[in-house]
CSV table of C-alpha atoms in Angstrom, one decimal:
chain,number,residue,atom,x,y,z
A,1,MET,CA,0.0,0.0,0.0
A,2,SER,CA,1.4,3.4,-0.9
A,3,LEU,CA,2.2,6.1,1.7
A,4,ARG,CA,-0.4,8.3,0.1
A,5,ARG,CA,-3.1,5.6,0.5
A,6,ILE,CA,-2.1,4.9,4.1
A,7,LEU,CA,-2.3,8.6,4.9
A,8,ARG,CA,-5.7,8.8,3.2
A,9,CYS,CA,-7.0,5.8,5.1
A,10,PHE,CA,-5.7,7.2,8.4
A,11,SER,CA,-7.4,10.6,7.7
A,12,ILE,CA,-10.7,8.9,7.0
A,13,ALA,CA,-10.4,6.9,10.2
A,14,ILE,CA,-9.6,10.1,12.2
A,15,VAL,CA,-12.7,11.8,10.7
A,16,PHE,CA,-14.9,8.8,11.6
A,17,VAL,CA,-13.6,8.6,15.1
A,18,THR,CA,-14.0,12.4,15.5
A,19,ILE,CA,-17.6,12.2,14.3
A,20,SER,CA,-18.3,9.3,16.5
A,21,CYS,CA,-16.8,11.0,19.6
A,22,ALA,CA,-18.7,14.3,18.9
A,23,SER,CA,-21.9,12.3,18.6
A,24,THR,CA,-21.2,10.6,21.9
A,25,VAL,CA,-20.5,13.9,23.6
A,26,THR,CA,-23.6,15.5,22.2
A,27,THR,CA,-25.7,12.6,23.3
A,28,ALA,CA,-24.3,12.8,26.8
A,29,GLN,CA,-24.9,16.5,27.0
A,30,ASN,CA,-28.4,16.2,25.7
A,31,LYS,CA,-29.4,13.4,28.0
A,32,LYS,CA,-31.9,14.5,30.7
A,33,PRO,CA,-31.3,13.9,34.3
A,34,LYS,CA,-33.7,11.8,36.5
A,35,ASN,CA,-32.5,13.7,39.6
A,36,ILE,CA,-31.3,17.2,40.5
A,37,ILE,CA,-29.2,18.2,43.4
A,38,LEU,CA,-29.0,22.0,43.9
A,39,MET,CA,-26.3,23.1,46.2
A,40,ILE,CA,-26.2,26.6,47.5
A,41,ALA,CA,-23.2,28.0,49.3
A,42,ASP,CA,-25.0,31.1,50.5
A,43,GLY,CA,-23.0,34.3,50.0
A,44,THR,CA,-20.3,32.6,48.0
A,45,GLY,CA,-18.4,34.5,45.2
A,46,LEU,CA,-15.2,33.6,43.4
A,47,SER,CA,-13.0,35.0,46.2
A,48,GLN,CA,-14.6,32.7,48.7
A,49,ILE,CA,-14.1,29.7,46.5
A,50,SER,CA,-10.5,30.8,45.9
A,51,ALA,CA,-10.0,31.0,49.7
A,52,SER,CA,-11.3,27.5,50.2
A,53,GLN,CA,-8.7,26.3,47.7
A,54,PHE,CA,-5.8,28.1,49.3
A,55,TYR,CA,-6.7,27.2,52.9
A,56,ASN,CA,-8.1,23.7,52.4
A,57,SER,CA,-5.6,20.8,53.1
A,58,GLN,CA,-7.5,18.7,50.5
A,59,PRO,CA,-8.0,19.4,46.8
A,60,SER,CA,-11.0,21.5,46.1
A,61,ASN,CA,-14.0,19.6,44.7
A,62,TYR,CA,-15.0,22.7,42.7
A,63,GLU,CA,-12.2,21.8,40.4
A,64,ARG,CA,-14.0,18.7,39.3
A,65,PHE,CA,-16.5,20.7,37.2
A,66,LYS,CA,-16.2,21.3,33.5
A,67,ASN,CA,-19.3,23.4,33.0
A,68,ILE,CA,-19.2,26.8,34.6
A,69,GLY,CA,-21.5,29.9,34.2
A,70,LEU,CA,-22.3,33.2,35.9
A,71,ILE,CA,-25.6,34.6,37.1
A,72,LYS,CA,-26.8,38.1,37.6
A,73,THR,CA,-28.4,38.4,41.0
A,74,SER,CA,-30.4,41.6,41.3
A,75,SER,CA,-33.9,41.4,42.6
A,76,SER,CA,-37.0,43.2,41.4
A,77,SER,CA,-36.7,45.8,44.2
A,78,ASP,CA,-33.0,46.2,44.5
A,79,LEU,CA,-29.7,46.1,42.6
A,80,ILE,CA,-28.4,44.0,45.5
A,81,THR,CA,-30.6,40.9,46.3
A,82,ASP,CA,-31.2,39.3,49.7
A,83,SER,CA,-31.4,35.6,50.2
A,84,ALA,CA,-35.2,35.4,50.1
A,85,ALA,CA,-35.5,37.0,46.6
A,86,GLY,CA,-32.4,35.2,45.4
A,87,ALA,CA,-33.7,31.8,46.5
A,88,THR,CA,-37.1,32.5,45.1
A,89,ALA,CA,-35.5,33.2,41.7
A,90,PHE,CA,-34.1,29.6,41.9
A,91,SER,CA,-37.2,27.9,43.3
A,92,ALA,CA,-39.9,29.8,41.3
A,93,GLY,CA,-38.2,31.4,38.4
A,94,ILE,CA,-39.3,34.9,39.1
A,95,LYS,CA,-37.7,38.2,40.1
A,96,THR,CA,-39.3,39.4,43.3
A,97,TYR,CA,-38.6,41.9,46.0
A,98,ASN,CA,-36.1,41.5,48.8
A,99,GLY,CA,-37.7,39.6,51.7
A,100,ALA,CA,-40.2,37.6,49.6
A,101,ILE,CA,-40.6,33.9,50.3
A,102,GLY,CA,-42.1,32.1,47.3
A,103,VAL,CA,-44.4,35.1,46.4
A,104,ASN,CA,-44.3,37.6,43.5
A,105,THR,CA,-44.2,41.3,43.7
A,106,ASP,CA,-47.9,41.4,44.5
A,107,THR,CA,-47.3,38.9,47.4
A,108,ILE,CA,-49.2,36.2,45.5
A,109,ALA,CA,-47.9,32.7,46.1
A,110,VAL,CA,-46.0,31.2,43.1
A,111,PRO,CA,-45.6,27.5,42.7
A,112,THR,CA,-42.0,26.3,43.3
A,113,ILE,CA,-40.1,23.6,41.5
A,114,LEU,CA,-40.2,21.4,44.7
A,115,GLU,CA,-44.0,21.7,44.8
A,116,ASP,CA,-44.4,20.9,41.1
A,117,LEU,CA,-42.2,17.8,41.4
A,118,GLU,CA,-44.1,16.6,44.5
A,119,LYS,CA,-47.3,16.7,42.3
A,120,ARG,CA,-45.5,14.5,39.8
A,121,GLN,CA,-44.5,11.9,42.4
A,122,PHE,CA,-40.8,12.9,42.6
A,123,SER,CA,-39.2,12.8,46.1
A,124,THR,CA,-38.0,16.1,47.5
A,125,GLY,CA,-35.6,17.2,50.2
A,126,VAL,CA,-34.3,20.4,51.9
A,127,ILE,CA,-31.2,20.5,54.0
A,128,ALA,CA,-29.6,23.7,55.6
A,129,THR,CA,-27.2,24.6,58.4
A,130,SER,CA,-29.5,27.6,59.2
A,131,THR,CA,-33.0,27.1,60.6
A,132,ILE,CA,-35.0,25.1,58.1
A,133,THR,CA,-37.4,28.1,58.1
A,134,HIS,CA,-34.6,30.5,57.0
A,135,ALA,CA,-34.9,32.5,53.8
A,136,THR,CA,-33.1,30.0,51.4
A,137,PRO,CA,-34.7,26.7,52.5
A,138,GLY,CA,-38.1,28.4,53.2
A,139,SER,CA,-38.3,29.8,49.6
A,140,PHE,CA,-38.5,26.2,48.2
A,141,TYR,CA,-41.6,25.1,50.1
A,142,ALA,CA,-43.2,28.2,51.7
A,143,HIS,CA,-45.2,31.3,50.6
A,144,GLN,CA,-44.9,34.3,52.9
A,145,LYS,CA,-44.7,38.0,52.3
A,146,PHE,CA,-41.6,38.4,54.5
A,147,ARG,CA,-38.7,36.2,55.4
A,148,LYS,CA,-38.9,37.0,59.2
A,149,MET,CA,-42.3,35.2,59.4
A,150,GLU,CA,-40.6,32.0,60.4
A,151,LEU,CA,-43.5,30.7,62.5
A,152,GLU,CA,-45.7,30.9,59.4
A,153,ILE,CA,-43.0,29.5,57.2
A,154,ALA,CA,-42.8,26.5,59.6
A,155,GLU,CA,-46.5,26.0,59.2
A,156,ASP,CA,-46.1,25.9,55.5
A,157,LEU,CA,-43.8,22.9,55.9
A,158,LEU,CA,-46.8,20.8,57.0
A,159,THR,CA,-48.4,21.2,53.6
A,160,SER,CA,-45.3,21.1,51.5
A,161,GLY,CA,-45.1,17.3,50.9
A,162,VAL,CA,-41.3,17.4,51.5
A,163,ASP,CA,-40.0,13.9,52.0
A,164,PHE,CA,-36.8,14.7,53.9
A,165,PHE,CA,-35.6,17.8,55.7
A,166,ALA,CA,-32.8,18.6,58.1
A,167,GLY,CA,-31.6,21.7,59.8
A,168,GLY,CA,-32.1,23.9,62.9
A,169,GLY,CA,-35.2,25.9,63.9
A,170,ARG,CA,-36.8,23.7,66.6
A,171,LYS,CA,-38.2,26.8,68.3
A,172,PHE,CA,-40.5,27.5,65.4
A,173,PHE,CA,-42.1,24.1,65.7
A,174,GLU,CA,-42.6,23.5,69.4
A,175,ASN,CA,-42.9,25.7,72.5
A,176,ARG,CA,-44.4,28.3,70.4
A,177,GLU,CA,-46.4,31.3,71.8
A,178,ASP,CA,-49.5,30.2,69.9
A,179,LYS,CA,-49.2,26.8,71.7
A,180,LEU,CA,-49.2,24.9,68.3
A,181,ASN,CA,-47.0,21.8,68.4
A,182,LEU,CA,-45.9,21.5,64.8
A,183,VAL,CA,-43.5,18.5,65.6
A,184,ALA,CA,-46.6,16.5,66.8
A,185,ALA,CA,-48.5,17.7,63.7
A,186,LEU,CA,-45.7,16.5,61.4
A,187,GLU,CA,-45.7,13.1,63.2
A,188,ASP,CA,-49.5,12.9,62.6
A,189,LEU,CA,-48.8,13.5,58.9
A,190,GLY,CA,-46.4,10.5,58.9
A,191,TYR,CA,-43.1,12.1,59.5
A,192,VAL,CA,-40.5,10.4,61.6
A,193,MET,CA,-39.2,13.3,63.6
A,194,GLN,CA,-35.8,13.5,65.3
A,195,LEU,CA,-34.8,16.5,67.5
A,196,ASP,CA,-31.4,15.6,68.9
A,197,ARG,CA,-29.3,13.6,66.6
A,198,LEU,CA,-28.9,12.3,63.0
A,199,ASP,CA,-27.5,8.8,62.3
A,200,PRO,CA,-26.3,8.5,58.7
A,201,SER,CA,-26.5,4.8,58.9
A,202,LYS,CA,-30.2,4.8,59.8
A,203,ARG,CA,-32.3,2.5,57.7
A,204,MET,CA,-34.8,4.6,55.7
A,205,LYS,CA,-38.2,3.3,55.1
A,206,LYS,CA,-39.7,3.9,51.6
A,207,ASN,CA,-43.2,4.8,52.8
A,208,GLU,CA,-42.1,7.2,55.5
A,209,LYS,CA,-41.0,10.9,55.6
A,210,TYR,CA,-38.2,12.2,57.8
A,211,GLY,CA,-37.6,15.4,59.6
A,212,TYR,CA,-34.5,16.5,61.6
A,213,LEU,CA,-34.6,19.7,63.8
A,214,LEU,CA,-31.3,19.4,65.6
A,215,ALA,CA,-31.0,23.0,67.1
A,216,ASP,CA,-33.3,25.5,68.6
A,217,ALA,CA,-32.1,28.2,66.2
A,218,GLY,CA,-29.5,27.8,63.5
A,219,MET,CA,-27.1,24.9,63.7
A,220,PRO,CA,-23.8,25.6,65.5
A,221,LYS,CA,-20.8,26.9,63.5
A,222,ILE,CA,-18.4,24.3,62.2
A,223,LEU,CA,-15.8,26.0,64.4
A,224,GLU,CA,-18.1,25.4,67.5
A,225,GLY,CA,-18.8,21.7,67.2
A,226,ARG,CA,-21.3,21.3,64.4
A,227,GLY,CA,-19.2,18.3,63.2
A,228,SER,CA,-20.2,16.4,60.1
A,229,PHE,CA,-23.9,17.4,60.2
A,230,LEU,CA,-24.1,18.7,56.7
A,231,TYR,CA,-22.3,15.7,55.2
A,232,ASP,CA,-24.3,13.2,57.3
A,233,ALA,CA,-27.6,14.9,56.5
A,234,THR,CA,-26.9,14.9,52.8
A,235,LYS,CA,-25.8,11.3,52.8
A,236,LEU,CA,-29.0,10.3,54.7
A,237,GLY,CA,-31.1,12.5,52.4
A,238,LEU,CA,-29.7,10.8,49.3
A,239,LYS,CA,-30.3,7.4,50.8
A,240,LYS,CA,-34.0,8.3,51.4
A,241,LEU,CA,-34.7,10.2,48.2
A,242,SER,CA,-33.0,7.7,45.9
A,243,GLN,CA,-35.5,5.1,46.8
A,244,ASN,CA,-37.9,6.8,44.4
A,245,LYS,CA,-37.4,5.3,40.9
A,246,LYS,CA,-39.2,8.3,39.4
A,247,GLY,CA,-36.6,10.7,40.5
A,248,PHE,CA,-35.8,13.3,43.2
A,249,PHE,CA,-34.9,17.0,43.8
A,250,LEU,CA,-32.7,17.9,46.8
A,251,MET,CA,-31.6,21.4,47.9
A,252,VAL,CA,-28.6,21.6,50.2
A,253,GLU,CA,-27.5,24.9,51.6
A,254,GLY,CA,-24.3,25.8,53.3
A,255,SER,CA,-26.0,28.7,55.0
A,256,GLN,CA,-23.3,30.0,57.2
A,257,VAL,CA,-20.7,31.0,54.6
A,258,ASP,CA,-23.0,34.0,54.3
A,259,TRP,CA,-23.0,34.6,58.1
A,260,GLY,CA,-19.2,34.6,58.2
A,261,GLY,CA,-19.2,37.2,55.4
A,262,HIS,CA,-21.7,39.4,57.3
A,263,ASN,CA,-19.5,39.2,60.4
A,264,ASN,CA,-16.4,40.0,58.3
A,265,ASP,CA,-14.9,36.9,59.9
A,266,ALA,CA,-12.6,35.2,57.4
A,267,GLU,CA,-12.0,32.1,59.6
A,268,TYR,CA,-15.7,31.6,60.0
A,269,LEU,CA,-16.4,32.0,56.3
A,270,ILE,CA,-13.5,29.8,55.1
A,271,SER,CA,-14.2,27.0,57.5
A,272,GLU,CA,-17.9,26.9,56.5
A,273,LEU,CA,-17.0,26.8,52.8
A,274,ILE,CA,-14.5,24.0,53.4
A,275,ASP,CA,-17.2,22.1,55.1
A,276,PHE,CA,-19.5,22.7,52.2
A,277,ASP,CA,-16.7,21.6,49.8
A,278,THR,CA,-16.5,18.2,51.6
A,279,VAL,CA,-20.2,17.7,51.1
A,280,LEU,CA,-19.8,18.7,47.5
A,281,GLY,CA,-17.3,15.8,47.1
A,282,LEU,CA,-19.9,13.4,48.5
A,283,VAL,CA,-22.5,14.6,46.1
A,284,LEU,CA,-20.3,14.5,43.0
A,285,ASP,CA,-19.2,10.9,43.9
A,286,TYR,CA,-22.9,10.0,44.1
A,287,ALA,CA,-23.6,11.6,40.7
A,288,GLU,CA,-20.7,10.0,39.0
A,289,LYS,CA,-21.7,6.6,40.2
A,290,ASP,CA,-25.4,7.1,39.5
A,291,GLY,CA,-25.1,8.6,36.0
A,292,ASN,CA,-28.6,10.1,36.0
A,293,THR,CA,-28.0,13.0,38.5
A,294,LEU,CA,-27.4,16.6,37.7
A,295,VAL,CA,-25.5,18.6,40.2
A,296,ILE,CA,-25.8,22.4,40.3
A,297,VAL,CA,-23.7,24.4,42.6
A,298,THR,CA,-24.2,28.2,43.1
A,299,ALA,CA,-25.0,31.0,45.5
A,300,ASP,CA,-27.8,33.4,45.8
A,301,HIS,CA,-25.4,36.3,46.1
A,302,GLU,CA,-21.9,37.3,47.3
A,303,THR,CA,-21.6,38.5,50.9
A,304,GLY,CA,-18.9,40.8,52.4
A,305,GLY,CA,-17.2,42.1,49.3
A,306,PHE,CA,-14.7,39.5,50.2
A,307,THR,CA,-11.3,39.5,48.6
A,308,LEU,CA,-7.8,37.9,49.0
A,309,ALA,CA,-5.3,40.8,49.0
A,310,ALA,CA,-1.6,40.8,49.5
A,311,ASP,CA,-0.6,41.2,53.0
A,312,ASN,CA,1.4,44.5,53.3
A,313,GLY,CA,2.5,44.2,49.7
A,314,ASN,CA,3.9,40.7,50.1
A,315,TYR,CA,2.6,38.9,47.0
A,316,ASN,CA,3.3,35.6,48.6
A,317,LYS,CA,1.1,36.2,51.7
A,318,LEU,CA,-2.6,36.4,51.6
A,319,LYS,CA,-4.7,38.8,53.7
A,320,PRO,CA,-8.5,38.1,53.5
A,321,SER,CA,-10.4,41.3,53.6
A,322,PHE,CA,-14.0,42.7,53.3
A,323,SER,CA,-15.5,45.8,51.8
A,324,THR,CA,-19.0,45.6,53.4
A,325,GLY,CA,-20.9,43.9,56.1
A,326,GLY,CA,-23.7,43.3,53.7
A,327,HIS,CA,-24.2,41.7,50.2
A,328,SER,CA,-22.7,42.8,47.0
A,329,ALA,CA,-24.0,43.0,43.4
A,330,THR,CA,-21.2,41.0,41.8
A,331,MET,CA,-22.1,38.0,39.6
A,332,VAL,CA,-21.7,34.6,41.2
A,333,PRO,CA,-20.6,31.4,39.5
A,334,VAL,CA,-22.8,28.3,38.6
A,335,PHE,CA,-21.0,25.0,38.5
A,336,SER,CA,-22.7,22.0,37.0
A,337,TYR,CA,-22.1,18.3,36.4
A,338,GLY,CA,-24.0,15.5,34.9
A,339,PRO,CA,-26.8,15.2,32.3
A,340,GLY,CA,-27.9,18.6,31.0
A,341,SER,CA,-24.9,20.4,32.6
A,342,SER,CA,-23.9,22.1,29.4
A,343,LEU,CA,-27.1,24.2,29.6
A,344,PHE,CA,-25.7,26.0,32.6
A,345,SER,CA,-22.7,27.6,30.9
A,346,GLY,CA,-22.8,31.2,29.9
A,347,ILE,CA,-24.0,34.4,31.6
A,348,TYR,CA,-27.7,34.7,32.5
A,349,GLU,CA,-30.2,35.9,35.1
A,350,ASN,CA,-30.6,33.9,38.3
A,351,THR,CA,-34.2,33.0,37.3
A,352,ALA,CA,-32.7,31.0,34.4
A,353,VAL,CA,-31.5,28.4,36.9
A,354,TYR,CA,-35.1,27.5,37.5
A,355,ASP,CA,-35.9,27.7,33.8
A,356,LYS,CA,-33.1,25.3,32.9
A,357,MET,CA,-34.1,22.8,35.7
A,358,LYS,CA,-37.7,22.9,34.5
A,359,ARG,CA,-36.7,22.3,31.0
A,360,LEU,CA,-34.6,19.3,31.9
A,361,LEU,CA,-37.3,17.7,34.1
A,362,LYS,CA,-40.1,18.5,31.7
A,363,GLU,CA,-42.4,15.5,31.1
C-alpha cells in the first residue's frame, strides 16, 4: 500500500472517530437527568471559592466541574438581592422583592419547583445549616410575604409534601407562643421526627417521611462543634430520596458561609466553605456513580465584598479582607455536572437556573 493511500485511510479513520466522539459527547450533553441536586453556598463568590482552595488541606471539589456559568443576581426591588429574593428566583423562576418567600411582587404565592415535582411523584428534600425556616430553604416550600415570618414558614412545611428535611429551627415548631406543636402535627402526617441527633447509617423506610430539627435556632458553627452534620444529613437524604425510581430533587444549603461574610470573619467564612466543599465531594461521587443525576452548585449572592489581597504588599502572603458587612452586586458562579450540565454555561439571570431545571425535568 502506498504512503499516500495509508495517509488517506488514516485521515478517513480520524474523521470517523471524531464524528463518533462528537456524537457521543452531544448525546451525553443532551441526556436529561432523573435527579437534580441543587447546592447553594449562601454568600459565596469567586474569592470565597479561591480562599477555600488556598486554605483547604485537601484538593477542592470545585475543580472537578467542567461546565461553569455566571448569574446576575439583582432582585425586582434592589440592585443587590437578599437571600429570600435570590432563592425564590431559583425555586420559582421569578424576580421578586427583597424579603419575599415564594411570592411575587404582589405577594401572591408562586408554585415552586419542589411543589411541582411533588405533584409529579418525585421525592424532594431540603437541608440547611441555618434554621429550616430561613430564607433560602423556606423559599423552596413556603409562601410568605416576609422572610422573618418563620412561625408561618414553619406551618407551610406541613403542607409542602417534602419527604426529607434537616436543619435547625426547633423553636419555630414547638414551645411556640400560639401553643401549636408542629412537631406533633408533622408526626401525625407520617413524618419520623428527630430532635437531637442524626444517624447517617439509619435504615430509611420507603413509605415514611423524615424530619430532623437538631438545634433551637440555626445549627452551630463548624468552628463550634457542628461536626459532620451537613455531610451526614446529605448522605442520609440521598439514601432516602434515591428510593424513588421516578426521581428526586434535593436542595442543600451551606447557610453560614453568608454569616461569616456578614461578620467579616474570614476564619468563620472559610471553615464553612471547606465544610461545604467536603459535602460537594460526596454529592459528586454519588452523581458520578449514578449517571442520572445533575448537580448544580451556586450562590444566591456574594456577601462581604470579600477578597484575597496581598498582606502589606507581600505577594506571597494572603490577607482576607472585606469591603462591606452586607451583600454585593457581583455576579456569582454556577458549577454544573451530569446530564444537562452544558445548559448552565454562559451568563444569565438567576431566574434562568429555574428555567433550565424545569426544561430538563419536563415530562
